[in-house]
Amino acid sequence: MDAKQTHKAHRVRKSGASANKKQQQQKAKNAEKNNPKAFAMQSGQRADRMARRKAELDEKKFHVPMADRTPTVPPPLVVAVVGPPQSGKTTLVKSLIRRYTKNTLSDVRGPVTVVSGKRQRLTFMECANDISAMTDLAKVADLVILTIDASFGFEMETFEFLNLLQTHGMPKVMGVLTHLDGFKDSKRVKMAKKNFKHRFWTEVYDGAKLFYL
C-alpha cells in the first residue's frame, strides 16, 4: 500500500466537438491580435509614392550596366601556312618570323605570334597534312598562304583545302611557288610561272597574289 500511485499523462483532444470549439476560439483570438488595418498607411499619396519607388527599384535590377570588357589591343590575325609535305612550309614560317623578330627560330612547334606593328600582331600556324587540322584552320584563318611545289605542281591536299575554305568562308588567299631553283633553263622557269599563275587564278580567284621563291 505504500507504493506511489502513477497516472497517465493527459492527452489533448485533437478531434471532436470540444477540440473544434477550442480551435475556433484560438482563431478568433488570433484575428483580434493580427489586425490587417493596424499597419496600413494613413495617406493614399504616400502609399502610391512608395509603390512607384519599389517598382522603379525592381525595374533597375533588370537594367544593370554591363562592364565594357572589350580588349584595348585587338586580337592577332591568324596566318595559316598550308601545303603538301616538303613544299617549304616550315622554311617559309621561319623566314617570316626572322623578318619580324630578327631572330632565327630553330624549330617551329605550334603557333607563333609576332608583333608586326604598334597595334597589330600576327599568329603564324603551320597546317599539318591532316583533314581535321585543315578543317580547323579553315574556320579561323584570316589569311592563307598556299605553298606550291613548282617541281611537282598542284597536289590533292591543295584542292581539298580550297574546298574547305569555300565551305567555311573564303578568307584572303596568297600563293608561294617554291623550288623554282630546280629549273636550270630560264625559259622553263618563265613558262612554269605563267602556267602556275593561270592555274592559281582559276582555282582561287582572278588577281590572287602569287609569289615566287
PDB file of C-alpha atoms in Angstrom, residues 2-212:
ATOM      1  CA  ASP A   2       2.975   2.260   0.459  1.00  0.00           C
ATOM      2  CA  ALA A   3       3.764   2.183  -3.308  1.00  0.00           C
ATOM      3  CA  LYS A   4       3.198   5.533  -5.027  1.00  0.00           C
ATOM      4  CA  GLN A   5       0.330   5.576  -7.447  1.00  0.00           C
ATOM      5  CA  THR A   6       1.118   6.772 -11.018  1.00  0.00           C
ATOM      6  CA  HIS A   7      -1.315   8.240 -13.521  1.00  0.00           C
ATOM      7  CA  LYS A   8      -1.203   8.529 -17.288  1.00  0.00           C
ATOM      8  CA  ALA A   9      -0.400  11.932 -18.792  1.00  0.00           C
ATOM      9  CA  HIS A  10      -3.347  13.973 -20.013  1.00  0.00           C
ATOM     10  CA  ARG A  11      -3.904  13.718 -23.766  1.00  0.00           C
ATOM     11  CA  VAL A  12      -5.213  16.800 -25.510  1.00  0.00           C
ATOM     12  CA  ARG A  13      -8.189  16.181 -27.706  1.00  0.00           C
ATOM     13  CA  LYS A  14      -7.461  16.602 -31.394  1.00  0.00           C
ATOM     14  CA  SER A  15     -10.891  15.842 -32.781  1.00  0.00           C
ATOM     15  CA  GLY A  16     -14.451  16.070 -31.666  1.00  0.00           C
ATOM     16  CA  ALA A  17     -16.772  18.924 -30.687  1.00  0.00           C
ATOM     17  CA  SER A  18     -14.613  20.117 -27.799  1.00  0.00           C
ATOM     18  CA  ALA A  19     -11.446  20.253 -29.950  1.00  0.00           C
ATOM     19  CA  ASN A  20     -13.237  22.107 -32.748  1.00  0.00           C
ATOM     20  CA  LYS A  21     -14.601  24.644 -30.272  1.00  0.00           C
ATOM     21  CA  LYS A  22     -11.087  25.289 -28.929  1.00  0.00           C
ATOM     22  CA  GLN A  23      -9.703  25.764 -32.432  1.00  0.00           C
ATOM     23  CA  GLN A  24     -12.394  28.329 -33.289  1.00  0.00           C
ATOM     24  CA  GLN A  25     -11.706  30.228 -30.090  1.00  0.00           C
ATOM     25  CA  GLN A  26      -7.988  30.292 -30.869  1.00  0.00           C
ATOM     26  CA  LYS A  27      -8.645  31.621 -34.409  1.00  0.00           C
ATOM     27  CA  ALA A  28     -10.851  34.366 -33.008  1.00  0.00           C
ATOM     28  CA  LYS A  29      -8.096  35.456 -30.608  1.00  0.00           C
ATOM     29  CA  ASN A  30      -5.508  35.495 -33.411  1.00  0.00           C
ATOM     30  CA  ALA A  31      -7.822  37.566 -35.608  1.00  0.00           C
ATOM     31  CA  GLU A  32      -8.112  40.171 -32.856  1.00  0.00           C
ATOM     32  CA  LYS A  33      -4.343  40.354 -32.450  1.00  0.00           C
ATOM     33  CA  ASN A  34      -3.491  40.425 -36.196  1.00  0.00           C
ATOM     34  CA  ASN A  35      -5.465  43.426 -37.286  1.00  0.00           C
ATOM     35  CA  PRO A  36      -4.762  43.949 -41.048  1.00  0.00           C
ATOM     36  CA  LYS A  37      -5.502  47.691 -40.731  1.00  0.00           C
ATOM     37  CA  ALA A  38      -3.063  48.234 -37.883  1.00  0.00           C
ATOM     38  CA  PHE A  39      -0.040  48.792 -40.174  1.00  0.00           C
ATOM     39  CA  ALA A  40      -1.833  50.343 -43.148  1.00  0.00           C
ATOM     40  CA  MET A  41      -0.756  53.778 -44.378  1.00  0.00           C
ATOM     41  CA  GLN A  42      -2.987  56.671 -43.428  1.00  0.00           C
ATOM     42  CA  SER A  43      -2.094  58.643 -46.582  1.00  0.00           C
ATOM     43  CA  GLY A  44      -3.011  57.291 -50.013  1.00  0.00           C
ATOM     44  CA  GLN A  45      -0.496  59.581 -51.772  1.00  0.00           C
ATOM     45  CA  ARG A  46       2.358  58.260 -49.666  1.00  0.00           C
ATOM     46  CA  ALA A  47       1.339  54.695 -50.404  1.00  0.00           C
ATOM     47  CA  ASP A  48       1.305  55.497 -54.135  1.00  0.00           C
ATOM     48  CA  ARG A  49       4.793  57.072 -53.971  1.00  0.00           C
ATOM     49  CA  MET A  50       6.243  54.081 -52.138  1.00  0.00           C
ATOM     50  CA  ALA A  51       4.672  51.675 -54.605  1.00  0.00           C
ATOM     51  CA  ARG A  52       6.147  53.631 -57.535  1.00  0.00           C
ATOM     52  CA  ARG A  53       9.538  53.751 -55.838  1.00  0.00           C
ATOM     53  CA  LYS A  54       9.523  49.996 -55.279  1.00  0.00           C
ATOM     54  CA  ALA A  55       8.556  49.416 -58.918  1.00  0.00           C
ATOM     55  CA  GLU A  56      11.464  51.625 -60.090  1.00  0.00           C
ATOM     56  CA  LEU A  57      13.955  49.744 -57.928  1.00  0.00           C
ATOM     57  CA  ASP A  58      12.691  46.412 -59.232  1.00  0.00           C
ATOM     58  CA  GLU A  59      12.972  47.650 -62.813  1.00  0.00           C
ATOM     59  CA  LYS A  60      16.553  48.852 -62.333  1.00  0.00           C
ATOM     60  CA  LYS A  61      17.584  45.331 -61.417  1.00  0.00           C
ATOM     61  CA  PHE A  62      16.785  44.281 -64.982  1.00  0.00           C
ATOM     62  CA  HIS A  63      18.959  47.066 -66.463  1.00  0.00           C
ATOM     63  CA  VAL A  64      22.244  46.595 -64.661  1.00  0.00           C
ATOM     64  CA  PRO A  65      25.007  48.455 -66.565  1.00  0.00           C
ATOM     65  CA  MET A  66      27.354  45.967 -68.223  1.00  0.00           C
ATOM     66  CA  ALA A  67      31.101  46.417 -67.840  1.00  0.00           C
ATOM     67  CA  ASP A  68      32.936  47.076 -71.096  1.00  0.00           C
ATOM     68  CA  ARG A  69      35.294  44.134 -71.438  1.00  0.00           C
ATOM     69  CA  THR A  70      36.437  44.956 -74.974  1.00  0.00           C
ATOM     70  CA  PRO A  71      40.219  44.472 -75.120  1.00  0.00           C
ATOM     71  CA  THR A  72      42.214  47.588 -75.876  1.00  0.00           C
ATOM     72  CA  VAL A  73      44.639  45.615 -78.047  1.00  0.00           C
ATOM     73  CA  PRO A  74      42.962  43.786 -80.967  1.00  0.00           C
ATOM     74  CA  PRO A  75      43.491  40.036 -81.249  1.00  0.00           C
ATOM     75  CA  PRO A  76      46.219  38.829 -83.609  1.00  0.00           C
ATOM     76  CA  LEU A  77      45.476  37.943 -87.203  1.00  0.00           C
ATOM     77  CA  VAL A  78      45.754  34.220 -87.865  1.00  0.00           C
ATOM     78  CA  VAL A  79      48.012  33.421 -90.841  1.00  0.00           C
ATOM     79  CA  ALA A  80      47.756  29.796 -91.939  1.00  0.00           C
ATOM     80  CA  VAL A  81      50.604  28.306 -93.979  1.00  0.00           C
ATOM     81  CA  VAL A  82      49.161  25.368 -95.893  1.00  0.00           C
ATOM     82  CA  GLY A  83      50.663  22.989 -98.399  1.00  0.00           C
ATOM     83  CA  PRO A  84      51.682  19.396 -99.082  1.00  0.00           C
ATOM     84  CA  PRO A  85      54.712  17.856 -97.337  1.00  0.00           C
ATOM     85  CA  GLN A  86      58.166  19.018 -98.423  1.00  0.00           C
ATOM     86  CA  SER A  87      56.752  22.122-100.116  1.00  0.00           C
ATOM     87  CA  GLY A  88      58.614  24.653 -97.951  1.00  0.00           C
ATOM     88  CA  LYS A  89      56.044  25.478 -95.243  1.00  0.00           C
ATOM     89  CA  THR A  90      58.451  25.369 -92.288  1.00  0.00           C
ATOM     90  CA  THR A  91      61.131  27.314 -94.152  1.00  0.00           C
ATOM     91  CA  LEU A  92      58.585  29.997 -95.051  1.00  0.00           C
ATOM     92  CA  VAL A  93      57.374  30.321 -91.438  1.00  0.00           C
ATOM     93  CA  LYS A  94      60.957  30.618 -90.172  1.00  0.00           C
ATOM     94  CA  SER A  95      61.719  33.294 -92.763  1.00  0.00           C
ATOM     95  CA  LEU A  96      58.637  35.327 -91.829  1.00  0.00           C
ATOM     96  CA  ILE A  97      59.489  35.095 -88.112  1.00  0.00           C
ATOM     97  CA  ARG A  98      63.067  36.213 -88.806  1.00  0.00           C
ATOM     98  CA  ARG A  99      61.683  39.117 -90.870  1.00  0.00           C
ATOM     99  CA  TYR A 100      59.582  40.449 -87.956  1.00  0.00           C
ATOM    100  CA  THR A 101      61.684  39.491 -84.907  1.00  0.00           C
ATOM    101  CA  LYS A 102      65.258  39.496 -86.263  1.00  0.00           C
ATOM    102  CA  ASN A 103      65.675  36.133 -84.522  1.00  0.00           C
ATOM    103  CA  THR A 104      66.219  32.714 -86.059  1.00  0.00           C
ATOM    104  CA  LEU A 105      63.843  30.006 -84.891  1.00  0.00           C
ATOM    105  CA  SER A 106      65.462  26.588 -84.932  1.00  0.00           C
ATOM    106  CA  ASP A 107      62.250  24.560 -84.686  1.00  0.00           C
ATOM    107  CA  VAL A 108      58.589  25.511 -85.191  1.00  0.00           C
ATOM    108  CA  ARG A 109      56.330  23.858 -82.631  1.00  0.00           C
ATOM    109  CA  GLY A 110      52.786  25.134 -82.751  1.00  0.00           C
ATOM    110  CA  PRO A 111      51.513  28.684 -83.359  1.00  0.00           C
ATOM    111  CA  VAL A 112      53.989  31.570 -83.221  1.00  0.00           C
ATOM    112  CA  THR A 113      52.767  35.128 -82.504  1.00  0.00           C
ATOM    113  CA  VAL A 114      54.879  38.134 -83.532  1.00  0.00           C
ATOM    114  CA  VAL A 115      54.367  41.891 -83.257  1.00  0.00           C
ATOM    115  CA  SER A 116      54.025  43.434 -86.704  1.00  0.00           C
ATOM    116  CA  GLY A 117      53.029  46.990 -85.700  1.00  0.00           C
ATOM    117  CA  LYS A 118      52.059  49.274 -82.834  1.00  0.00           C
ATOM    118  CA  ARG A 119      48.585  47.761 -82.580  1.00  0.00           C
ATOM    119  CA  GLN A 120      48.909  44.669 -84.737  1.00  0.00           C
ATOM    120  CA  ARG A 121      50.060  41.106 -84.093  1.00  0.00           C
ATOM    121  CA  LEU A 122      50.316  38.090 -86.379  1.00  0.00           C
ATOM    122  CA  THR A 123      49.972  34.427 -85.422  1.00  0.00           C
ATOM    123  CA  PHE A 124      51.613  32.022 -87.858  1.00  0.00           C
ATOM    124  CA  MET A 125      50.207  28.497 -87.870  1.00  0.00           C
ATOM    125  CA  GLU A 126      51.660  25.696 -89.968  1.00  0.00           C
ATOM    126  CA  CYS A 127      48.928  23.314 -91.098  1.00  0.00           C
ATOM    127  CA  ALA A 128      49.562  19.608 -90.710  1.00  0.00           C
ATOM    128  CA  ASN A 129      48.792  17.193 -93.525  1.00  0.00           C
ATOM    129  CA  ASP A 130      45.540  16.107 -91.883  1.00  0.00           C
ATOM    130  CA  ILE A 131      41.911  16.754 -92.827  1.00  0.00           C
ATOM    131  CA  SER A 132      40.956  17.644 -89.224  1.00  0.00           C
ATOM    132  CA  ALA A 133      43.719  20.242 -88.933  1.00  0.00           C
ATOM    133  CA  MET A 134      42.760  21.667 -92.328  1.00  0.00           C
ATOM    134  CA  THR A 135      39.115  21.992 -91.268  1.00  0.00           C
ATOM    135  CA  ASP A 136      40.013  23.737 -88.013  1.00  0.00           C
ATOM    136  CA  LEU A 137      42.325  26.211 -89.724  1.00  0.00           C
ATOM    137  CA  ALA A 138      39.815  26.914 -92.491  1.00  0.00           C
ATOM    138  CA  LYS A 139      37.379  28.136 -89.819  1.00  0.00           C
ATOM    139  CA  VAL A 140      39.715  30.565 -88.013  1.00  0.00           C
ATOM    140  CA  ALA A 141      42.273  31.738 -90.606  1.00  0.00           C
ATOM    141  CA  ASP A 142      42.277  35.421 -91.589  1.00  0.00           C
ATOM    142  CA  LEU A 143      44.953  34.923 -94.251  1.00  0.00           C
ATOM    143  CA  VAL A 144      46.021  31.729 -96.014  1.00  0.00           C
ATOM    144  CA  ILE A 145      49.412  31.223 -97.651  1.00  0.00           C
ATOM    145  CA  LEU A 146      49.427  28.249-100.011  1.00  0.00           C
ATOM    146  CA  THR A 147      52.833  26.742-100.750  1.00  0.00           C
ATOM    147  CA  ILE A 148      53.079  25.065-104.169  1.00  0.00           C
ATOM    148  CA  ASP A 149      55.989  22.877-105.221  1.00  0.00           C
ATOM    149  CA  ALA A 150      56.944  24.031-108.719  1.00  0.00           C
ATOM    150  CA  SER A 151      58.747  20.765-109.445  1.00  0.00           C
ATOM    151  CA  PHE A 152      55.566  18.736-108.785  1.00  0.00           C
ATOM    152  CA  GLY A 153      52.613  21.085-109.323  1.00  0.00           C
ATOM    153  CA  PHE A 154      49.254  21.302-107.569  1.00  0.00           C
ATOM    154  CA  GLU A 155      48.559  18.362-105.281  1.00  0.00           C
ATOM    155  CA  MET A 156      45.364  16.893-103.889  1.00  0.00           C
ATOM    156  CA  GLU A 157      45.862  18.481-100.453  1.00  0.00           C
ATOM    157  CA  THR A 158      45.717  21.957-102.007  1.00  0.00           C
ATOM    158  CA  PHE A 159      42.388  21.303-103.733  1.00  0.00           C
ATOM    159  CA  GLU A 160      40.905  19.767-100.580  1.00  0.00           C
ATOM    160  CA  PHE A 161      41.854  22.808 -98.517  1.00  0.00           C
ATOM    161  CA  LEU A 162      40.409  25.201-101.118  1.00  0.00           C
ATOM    162  CA  ASN A 163      37.121  23.285-100.959  1.00  0.00           C
ATOM    163  CA  LEU A 164      37.135  23.629 -97.160  1.00  0.00           C
ATOM    164  CA  LEU A 165      37.768  27.370 -97.466  1.00  0.00           C
ATOM    165  CA  GLN A 166      34.783  27.765 -99.771  1.00  0.00           C
ATOM    166  CA  THR A 167      32.617  25.870 -97.264  1.00  0.00           C
ATOM    167  CA  HIS A 168      33.629  27.847 -94.164  1.00  0.00           C
ATOM    168  CA  GLY A 169      34.022  31.299 -95.727  1.00  0.00           C
ATOM    169  CA  MET A 170      36.738  32.335 -98.141  1.00  0.00           C
ATOM    170  CA  PRO A 171      39.482  34.427 -96.467  1.00  0.00           C
ATOM    171  CA  LYS A 172      42.313  36.179 -98.291  1.00  0.00           C
ATOM    172  CA  VAL A 173      44.494  33.647-100.084  1.00  0.00           C
ATOM    173  CA  MET A 174      48.062  34.120-101.342  1.00  0.00           C
ATOM    174  CA  GLY A 175      50.285  31.599-103.064  1.00  0.00           C
ATOM    175  CA  VAL A 176      54.007  30.945-102.826  1.00  0.00           C
ATOM    176  CA  LEU A 177      55.653  28.987-105.646  1.00  0.00           C
ATOM    177  CA  THR A 178      58.664  27.161-104.213  1.00  0.00           C
ATOM    178  CA  HIS A 179      61.546  25.027-105.552  1.00  0.00           C
ATOM    179  CA  LEU A 180      61.992  27.170-108.661  1.00  0.00           C
ATOM    180  CA  ASP A 181      65.746  26.745-108.265  1.00  0.00           C
ATOM    181  CA  GLY A 182      65.331  23.211-109.620  1.00  0.00           C
ATOM    182  CA  PHE A 183      64.824  24.601-113.137  1.00  0.00           C
ATOM    183  CA  LYS A 184      68.119  25.200-114.948  1.00  0.00           C
ATOM    184  CA  ASP A 185      66.652  26.856-118.034  1.00  0.00           C
ATOM    185  CA  SER A 186      65.290  30.413-117.653  1.00  0.00           C
ATOM    186  CA  LYS A 187      62.694  29.779-120.359  1.00  0.00           C
ATOM    187  CA  ARG A 188      61.290  26.842-118.421  1.00  0.00           C
ATOM    188  CA  VAL A 189      61.136  28.984-115.281  1.00  0.00           C
ATOM    189  CA  LYS A 190      59.232  31.693-117.131  1.00  0.00           C
ATOM    190  CA  MET A 191      56.814  29.160-118.642  1.00  0.00           C
ATOM    191  CA  ALA A 192      56.259  27.478-115.252  1.00  0.00           C
ATOM    192  CA  LYS A 193      55.474  30.833-113.623  1.00  0.00           C
ATOM    193  CA  LYS A 194      52.957  31.657-116.330  1.00  0.00           C
ATOM    194  CA  ASN A 195      51.214  28.265-116.168  1.00  0.00           C
ATOM    195  CA  PHE A 196      51.050  28.156-112.371  1.00  0.00           C
ATOM    196  CA  LYS A 197      49.749  31.712-112.183  1.00  0.00           C
ATOM    197  CA  HIS A 198      46.958  30.932-114.655  1.00  0.00           C
ATOM    198  CA  ARG A 199      46.013  27.745-112.767  1.00  0.00           C
ATOM    199  CA  PHE A 200      46.197  29.519-109.403  1.00  0.00           C
ATOM    200  CA  TRP A 201      43.842  32.264-110.582  1.00  0.00           C
ATOM    201  CA  THR A 202      41.463  29.621-111.940  1.00  0.00           C
ATOM    202  CA  GLU A 203      41.326  27.712-108.653  1.00  0.00           C
ATOM    203  CA  VAL A 204      41.272  30.687-106.245  1.00  0.00           C
ATOM    204  CA  TYR A 205      40.167  33.956-107.895  1.00  0.00           C
ATOM    205  CA  ASP A 206      41.479  36.341-110.534  1.00  0.00           C
ATOM    206  CA  GLY A 207      44.150  38.670-109.244  1.00  0.00           C
ATOM    207  CA  ALA A 208      45.232  36.470-106.325  1.00  0.00           C
ATOM    208  CA  LYS A 209      48.806  37.195-105.276  1.00  0.00           C
ATOM    209  CA  LEU A 210      51.372  34.554-106.228  1.00  0.00           C
ATOM    210  CA  PHE A 211      54.978  34.937-105.070  1.00  0.00           C
ATOM    211  CA  TYR A 212      57.990  33.074-106.449  1.00  0.00           C
TER     212      TYR A 212
END
